[in-house]
Amino acid sequence: MKQDKKLILGMALLFLITFVSFGTIVVTEKLAPFFTDKIKTKFETYIEKNYKDDKNNLTIGKITYKNQQYKAKISNKKNKNWYFYITYQNKKIKDTYKEDYLEGKTLLTSIERKIEKKVKDELNQKVTITFPLTLNKYTNQIKENLISNNLKEIKTYDITLTITTPTLTTENINKELEKRIQELYQIDIYPNHYTIKINSKDEKLTITNLTEKTMKKEYRTQIINDIINNTNSNIIKENNITYNYVYK
């Protein structure tokens, strides 16, 4: 009998704890939206304390509440695609400032996608655009061009593109590359480095670390010829050009 009473008492206590805990969560979830002004003040104080030099260039977006966490997007006033997130949970504030904002991940990614879309829309070609450095490692002038989305003046990104030729010959590759380069220049795409993937019927060739200089015809012809003939010439070594064959 005593065991039965203990069991009933334990179950009742467990039910009470569960009921109170669930009720507390429900009440917290319902009341959360009413605390956003208070949370915004906390965010403003946090930014003032930690990012004083940037505070005048930042704007706090809508504060949301989900899974017991408050979250807001903090955007740059000049470019909405340059932002980071700040969160408040369990009385602690965290942010993604270093990677997303200082190093410019959000801004650079948006520019990469924008250039890729431009090439796709205007040339019907699929390319991959990447920035080799983080935003904080570029000069102030380059940063300004990136922030203002001045694509014509941005020449710090790398491009990977694919061409197809019947066979891997210097003439075929050179002809296709010349055409592709001119098409890119016509829509103001001026990459810093090129990775070229060349497909033919029987094999594939990938050439990396080509630059604006070595993509000029007088250099390009020699480089391609040396690669086709497997000659590790000075122009290849001095410009750190690498290549790789894959046989189908």
Tab-separated table of C-alpha atoms in Angstrom:
chain	number	residue	atom	x	y	z
A	1	MET	CA	0.000	0.000	0.000
A	2	LYS	CA	2.815	2.373	0.910
A	3	GLN	CA	4.504	1.582	-2.403
A	4	ASP	CA	1.271	2.451	-4.257
A	5	LYS	CA	1.036	5.791	-2.456
A	6	LYS	CA	4.655	6.594	-3.244
A	7	LEU	CA	4.070	5.728	-6.883
A	8	ILE	CA	0.939	7.897	-7.076
A	9	LEU	CA	2.712	10.749	-5.297
A	10	GLY	CA	5.710	10.482	-7.661
A	11	MET	CA	3.481	10.496	-10.729
A	12	ALA	CA	1.564	13.497	-9.415
A	13	LEU	CA	4.787	15.350	-8.718
A	14	LEU	CA	6.108	14.520	-12.189
A	15	PHE	CA	2.838	15.730	-13.748
A	16	LEU	CA	3.010	18.959	-11.745
A	17	ILE	CA	6.607	19.644	-12.788
A	18	THR	CA	5.776	18.883	-16.431
A	19	PHE	CA	2.666	21.059	-16.324
A	20	VAL	CA	4.521	24.002	-14.760
A	21	SER	CA	7.479	23.671	-17.167
A	22	PHE	CA	5.223	23.428	-20.204
A	23	GLY	CA	3.147	26.337	-18.965
A	24	THR	CA	6.265	28.429	-18.456
A	25	ILE	CA	7.455	27.695	-22.008
A	26	VAL	CA	4.046	28.557	-23.466
A	27	VAL	CA	3.850	31.815	-21.516
A	28	THR	CA	7.424	32.716	-22.507
A	29	GLU	CA	6.715	32.021	-26.174
A	30	LYS	CA	3.542	34.116	-26.066
A	31	LEU	CA	5.174	37.049	-24.303
A	32	ALA	CA	8.458	36.983	-26.271
A	33	PRO	CA	7.357	39.478	-28.986
A	34	PHE	CA	6.635	42.065	-26.305
A	35	PHE	CA	10.287	42.078	-25.221
A	36	THR	CA	11.774	42.973	-28.613
A	37	ASP	CA	12.275	46.641	-27.705
A	38	LYS	CA	14.250	45.590	-24.655
A	39	ILE	CA	16.302	43.151	-26.744
A	40	LYS	CA	16.946	45.823	-29.365
A	41	THR	CA	18.378	48.058	-26.639
A	42	LYS	CA	20.655	45.207	-25.574
A	43	PHE	CA	21.804	44.768	-29.175
A	44	GLU	CA	22.482	48.493	-29.550
A	45	THR	CA	24.512	48.525	-26.343
A	46	TYR	CA	26.434	45.449	-27.479
A	47	ILE	CA	27.292	47.021	-30.855
A	48	GLU	CA	28.288	50.301	-29.184
A	49	LYS	CA	30.639	48.445	-26.877
A	50	ASN	CA	32.153	45.949	-29.325
A	51	TYR	CA	31.996	47.634	-32.738
A	52	LYS	CA	32.208	51.332	-31.994
A	53	ASP	CA	33.959	52.167	-35.282
A	54	ASP	CA	31.208	50.501	-37.323
A	55	LYS	CA	28.105	51.467	-35.350
A	56	ASN	CA	27.173	54.509	-37.495
A	57	ASN	CA	27.255	52.367	-40.651
A	58	LEU	CA	24.995	49.649	-39.264
A	59	THR	CA	21.257	49.221	-39.041
A	60	ILE	CA	19.433	46.629	-36.931
A	61	GLY	CA	16.791	44.666	-38.825
A	62	LYS	CA	13.633	43.021	-37.544
A	63	ILE	CA	14.130	41.035	-34.365
A	64	THR	CA	12.663	37.533	-34.497
A	65	TYR	CA	12.096	34.970	-31.756
A	66	LYS	CA	12.355	31.224	-32.316
A	67	ASN	CA	13.388	28.274	-30.142
A	68	GLN	CA	13.937	30.591	-27.177
A	69	GLN	CA	16.372	32.728	-29.150
A	70	TYR	CA	16.142	36.354	-30.314
A	71	LYS	CA	17.855	37.067	-33.609
A	72	ALA	CA	18.429	40.088	-35.869
A	73	LYS	CA	20.288	40.828	-39.088
A	74	ILE	CA	22.707	43.765	-38.764
A	75	SER	CA	23.238	45.318	-42.215
A	76	ASN	CA	25.562	47.937	-43.626
A	77	LYS	CA	23.677	51.075	-44.685
A	78	LYS	CA	25.497	51.288	-48.020
A	79	ASN	CA	24.974	47.667	-49.052
A	80	LYS	CA	22.239	45.420	-47.643
A	81	ASN	CA	24.150	42.328	-48.816
A	82	TRP	CA	26.912	43.081	-46.324
A	83	TYR	CA	25.587	41.929	-42.956
A	84	PHE	CA	26.006	39.710	-39.931
A	85	TYR	CA	23.676	38.152	-37.372
A	86	ILE	CA	23.367	38.818	-33.676
A	87	THR	CA	21.513	36.544	-31.236
A	88	TYR	CA	20.376	36.641	-27.606
A	89	GLN	CA	19.728	33.435	-25.686
A	90	ASN	CA	20.118	32.391	-22.052
A	91	LYS	CA	21.223	35.940	-21.211
A	92	LYS	CA	24.139	35.693	-23.648
A	93	ILE	CA	24.741	37.654	-26.857
A	94	LYS	CA	26.607	36.098	-29.781
A	95	ASP	CA	27.266	37.296	-33.319
A	96	THR	CA	28.768	36.319	-36.687
A	97	TYR	CA	30.588	39.636	-37.114
A	98	LYS	CA	34.110	38.322	-37.757
A	99	GLU	CA	33.329	35.890	-40.579
A	100	ASP	CA	30.267	37.527	-42.133
A	101	TYR	CA	31.122	41.219	-41.778
A	102	LEU	CA	34.799	41.861	-41.023
A	103	GLU	CA	35.963	39.168	-43.458
A	104	GLY	CA	33.061	40.031	-45.752
A	105	LYS	CA	31.664	36.559	-46.369
A	106	THR	CA	28.109	37.793	-46.994
A	107	LEU	CA	29.202	40.646	-49.279
A	108	LEU	CA	31.711	38.634	-51.314
A	109	THR	CA	29.324	35.702	-51.709
A	110	SER	CA	26.603	38.037	-53.012
A	111	ILE	CA	29.028	39.499	-55.579
A	112	GLU	CA	30.171	36.021	-56.654
A	113	ARG	CA	26.564	34.976	-57.276
A	114	LYS	CA	25.819	38.274	-59.040
A	115	ILE	CA	28.718	37.886	-61.491
A	116	GLU	CA	27.867	34.229	-62.118
A	117	LYS	CA	24.277	35.219	-62.880
A	118	LYS	CA	25.425	38.008	-65.179
A	119	VAL	CA	27.529	35.583	-67.230
A	120	LYS	CA	24.706	33.038	-67.272
A	121	ASP	CA	22.068	35.573	-68.337
A	122	GLU	CA	24.123	37.404	-70.951
A	123	LEU	CA	26.342	34.648	-72.341
A	124	ASN	CA	24.414	31.520	-71.387
A	125	GLN	CA	27.561	30.120	-69.811
A	126	LYS	CA	28.066	28.587	-66.410
A	127	VAL	CA	31.127	29.823	-64.511
A	128	THR	CA	32.301	29.775	-60.905
A	129	ILE	CA	33.501	33.007	-59.305
A	130	THR	CA	35.557	33.096	-56.099
A	131	PHE	CA	37.428	35.781	-54.183
A	132	PRO	CA	40.833	34.513	-53.031
A	133	LEU	CA	41.070	36.914	-50.077
A	134	THR	CA	38.751	38.047	-47.304
A	135	LEU	CA	37.378	41.594	-47.407
A	136	ASN	CA	39.624	42.914	-44.632
A	137	LYS	CA	42.745	41.990	-46.646
A	138	TYR	CA	41.903	44.211	-49.601
A	139	THR	CA	42.911	47.861	-49.981
A	140	ASN	CA	40.432	50.617	-49.115
A	141	GLN	CA	39.879	51.391	-52.793
A	142	ILE	CA	39.051	47.786	-53.609
A	143	LYS	CA	36.738	47.635	-50.597
A	144	GLU	CA	34.871	50.703	-51.835
A	145	ASN	CA	34.410	49.128	-55.262
A	146	LEU	CA	33.122	45.944	-53.647
A	147	ILE	CA	30.727	47.754	-51.309
A	148	SER	CA	29.374	49.919	-54.122
A	149	ASN	CA	29.065	46.878	-56.452
A	150	ASN	CA	31.199	48.604	-59.063
A	151	LEU	CA	31.722	45.399	-61.037
A	152	LYS	CA	33.586	47.077	-63.878
A	153	GLU	CA	36.342	48.142	-61.489
A	154	ILE	CA	36.459	44.882	-59.551
A	155	LYS	CA	39.265	42.694	-60.886
A	156	THR	CA	40.196	40.775	-57.763
A	157	TYR	CA	38.164	37.607	-58.280
A	158	ASP	CA	39.042	34.266	-59.848
A	159	ILE	CA	36.986	32.497	-62.483
A	160	THR	CA	36.614	28.850	-63.400
A	161	LEU	CA	35.169	28.187	-66.836
A	162	THR	CA	34.755	25.199	-69.111
A	163	ILE	CA	35.300	24.957	-72.863
A	164	THR	CA	34.809	22.085	-75.268
A	165	THR	CA	36.955	21.230	-78.300
A	166	PRO	CA	36.973	18.232	-80.670
A	167	THR	CA	40.583	17.438	-79.765
A	168	LEU	CA	43.181	18.922	-77.442
A	169	THR	CA	45.306	20.894	-79.854
A	170	THR	CA	46.894	24.309	-79.417
A	171	GLU	CA	44.843	25.724	-82.259
A	172	ASN	CA	41.504	24.398	-80.985
A	173	ILE	CA	42.064	25.493	-77.394
A	174	ASN	CA	43.435	28.891	-78.338
A	175	LYS	CA	40.538	29.604	-80.673
A	176	GLU	CA	37.923	28.709	-78.061
A	177	LEU	CA	39.650	30.646	-75.297
A	178	GLU	CA	40.022	33.766	-77.427
A	179	LYS	CA	36.314	33.709	-78.147
A	180	ARG	CA	35.423	33.201	-74.481
A	181	ILE	CA	37.723	35.944	-73.206
A	182	GLN	CA	36.368	38.498	-75.642
A	183	GLU	CA	32.799	37.621	-74.656
A	184	LEU	CA	33.645	38.163	-70.984
A	185	TYR	CA	35.340	41.490	-71.669
A	186	GLN	CA	32.314	42.676	-73.634
A	187	ILE	CA	30.171	42.411	-70.505
A	188	ASP	CA	32.876	43.937	-68.251
A	189	ILE	CA	34.085	40.716	-66.648
A	190	TYR	CA	37.797	41.032	-65.887
A	191	PRO	CA	39.010	38.166	-63.661
A	192	ASN	CA	42.310	38.204	-61.835
A	193	HIS	CA	43.033	34.474	-62.226
A	194	TYR	CA	41.601	31.806	-64.490
A	195	THR	CA	41.102	28.093	-64.118
A	196	ILE	CA	40.290	26.583	-67.496
A	197	LYS	CA	38.632	23.180	-67.815
A	198	ILE	CA	38.922	21.831	-71.359
A	199	ASN	CA	36.814	18.876	-72.480
A	200	SER	CA	37.469	16.870	-75.620
A	201	LYS	CA	36.204	13.558	-76.900
A	202	ASP	CA	38.891	11.423	-75.301
A	203	GLU	CA	40.382	13.478	-72.482
A	204	LYS	CA	40.081	16.442	-70.171
A	205	LEU	CA	42.678	19.063	-69.364
A	206	THR	CA	42.564	21.517	-66.464
A	207	ILE	CA	44.905	24.532	-66.415
A	208	THR	CA	45.141	26.659	-63.267
A	209	ASN	CA	46.686	29.950	-62.202
A	210	LEU	CA	46.435	31.723	-65.524
A	211	THR	CA	46.372	35.514	-65.119
A	212	GLU	CA	45.169	38.464	-67.164
A	213	LYS	CA	48.733	38.768	-68.471
A	214	THR	CA	49.260	35.115	-69.361
A	215	MET	CA	45.816	34.943	-70.986
A	216	LYS	CA	46.958	37.447	-73.609
A	217	LYS	CA	47.371	35.753	-76.964
A	218	GLU	CA	51.151	36.063	-77.262
A	219	TYR	CA	51.656	34.294	-73.904
A	220	ARG	CA	48.653	31.998	-74.066
A	221	THR	CA	49.661	30.359	-77.342
A	222	GLN	CA	53.087	29.419	-76.015
A	223	ILE	CA	51.700	28.196	-72.691
A	224	ILE	CA	49.103	25.964	-74.325
A	225	ASN	CA	51.650	24.621	-76.798
A	226	ASP	CA	54.074	23.814	-73.980
A	227	ILE	CA	51.343	22.061	-72.017
A	228	ILE	CA	50.185	20.037	-75.010
A	229	ASN	CA	53.795	18.973	-75.597
A	230	ASN	CA	54.371	18.400	-71.883
A	231	THR	CA	57.202	20.906	-71.786
A	232	ASN	CA	57.877	22.410	-68.383
A	233	SER	CA	59.027	25.701	-69.881
A	234	ASN	CA	60.210	28.814	-68.067
A	235	ILE	CA	56.969	30.672	-68.726
A	236	ILE	CA	55.027	27.895	-66.983
A	237	LYS	CA	57.403	27.685	-64.037
A	238	GLU	CA	57.801	31.444	-63.567
A	239	ASN	CA	54.040	31.986	-63.506
A	240	ASN	CA	53.288	28.965	-61.296
A	241	ILE	CA	50.933	27.525	-63.890
A	242	THR	CA	49.763	23.981	-63.208
A	243	TYR	CA	47.868	21.527	-65.376
A	244	ASN	CA	46.347	18.099	-65.141
A	245	TYR	CA	45.111	15.545	-67.697
A	246	VAL	CA	42.231	13.133	-67.126
A	247	TYR	CA	41.716	10.405	-69.706
A	248	LYS	CA	38.175	9.206	-70.304
